[in-house]
Amino acid sequence: MSSALSVVDSPPARYAEQPHPASPYLELSVPTAVRRLRALAEALPGTAIHYAVKANPQPELLAALHAAGGRFDVASPAEVTAALAAGAAPEDLVYSNPVKRRADVAFAAAHGVRLFVVDSPEETVKVAAAAPDAAVLCRLVTSGAGSDWPLSRKYGCSTDEAIRILVAAAALGLEPAGVSFHVGSQQRDPEAWAAPVAAAARVFAALRAEGLQPWLLDLGGGFPARLAEEEGDDDCPPLAAYGAAIDRHLQHSFGADRPQTLVEPGRAVVAEAGVLHSRVLATLTRGGVRWVFLDAGVFTGLVETLDEAIRYPIRTSRDGGPIGPCVLAGPTCDSADVLYEQVMVRLPLDLAEGDWVHLDSAGAYTSCYSTVGFNGFPPLPTLLRD
Ligand SMILES: Cc1ncc(COP(=O)(O)O)c(C=O)c1O
């Protein structure tokens, strides 16, 4: 085990106390994540912010987000335990994974979690059996259009199905609390919330016609992080534009009957708090194309480069000189371990073995996506920066 890896084990060291760390590693600024949580809360007044633990479950991060008023979105017993250890009350958790192990539902319920997401009749029956007094949100399908990392092919049902599921939930003794959806991660279009908010309003109206009283709308995650390389480059609108659009969609679809709302942001809170530092293994030319190999890749945290979906802003220790296109690849022997090839990256032409390559906005879905040791490379360590 490398010395940097032991940093992730106990106790996590502070960045400033580290000798020059081995690479690759994730440098995480918890205060930056707290600022982003506050920026989201400001953009979405009156909406509860449940940080999606899956984006980065670093314990110090969870504790700081809880202290700043954040609640949590959890998807497994380990995430329930982590959120509770951070100080959250069980009623501040939404268990958002729509398909769960029965024992995991029972575990969460035994720890006081009450709010679960479902998207099928089968799962509703399961939750009713494993957590008899629970409240449920039914997840609606969305297109995912406009997002860099769409999510909804796997989860979500139609409005008609949601109505049937929530009516059935009530008959099973569950509380039909309302509706959830996710518009896809790194969603570039604030208007993406319009259709699912309208669909949710149709479900609420149908349930009320059945004599039920849904009260909660989970607007999901999807809020973006800054991925532009330079100020002024094409990037997503500011968080305030998302808040304003959502407010307008809620007004349009629910009018005065607006339900309580929550969001489950992961990326928007923690991505900009992280920089993934890696070093160049080699630069070489194949068939006239320059390839740069890094010591970090798809299996050491950069899973979201698959299909080149998430494009991290890149800086190097040689910035300033002439630049040119290259394919960027990771260190393992798997041919899937190529980060950017279809759209090549432009890096300094004199980049050489041992130089640093820094990937910005990398605090989300990196350290927790790292394999346990594919090709013998250890998981991506995290160093905390004050
Ligand atoms: C159910 C659910 N909620 C919230 C999130 C967080 O999404 P984001 O990081 O785009 O904010 C995810 C991401 O996978 C999710 O699956």
Coordinates of C-alpha atoms in Angstrom, one line a residue, residues 50 72 74 80 83-84 87-95 108-115:
H50 CA -30.1 16.9 0.0
F72 CA -28.6 13.9 2.3
V74 CA -28.5 8.1 0.1
V80 CA -27.2 5.8 5.3
A83 CA -24.9 10.4 6.5
L84 CA -25.9 9.5 10.1
G87 CA -24.7 14.1 12.2
A88 CA -27.8 14.0 10.0
A89 CA -31.1 12.9 11.5
P90 CA -32.7 10.0 9.7
E91 CA -35.7 12.1 8.7
D92 CA -33.2 14.3 6.8
L93 CA -32.4 11.4 4.4
V94 CA -34.1 10.5 1.2
Y95 CA -33.3 6.9 0.0
A108 CA -32.6 2.0 6.5
A109 CA -36.0 1.7 8.1
A110 CA -34.4 0.3 11.3
H111 CA -32.2 3.4 11.4
G112 CA -35.2 5.7 11.2
V113 CA -35.1 6.5 7.5
R114 CA -38.7 7.1 6.3
L115 CA -38.6 8.4 2.8

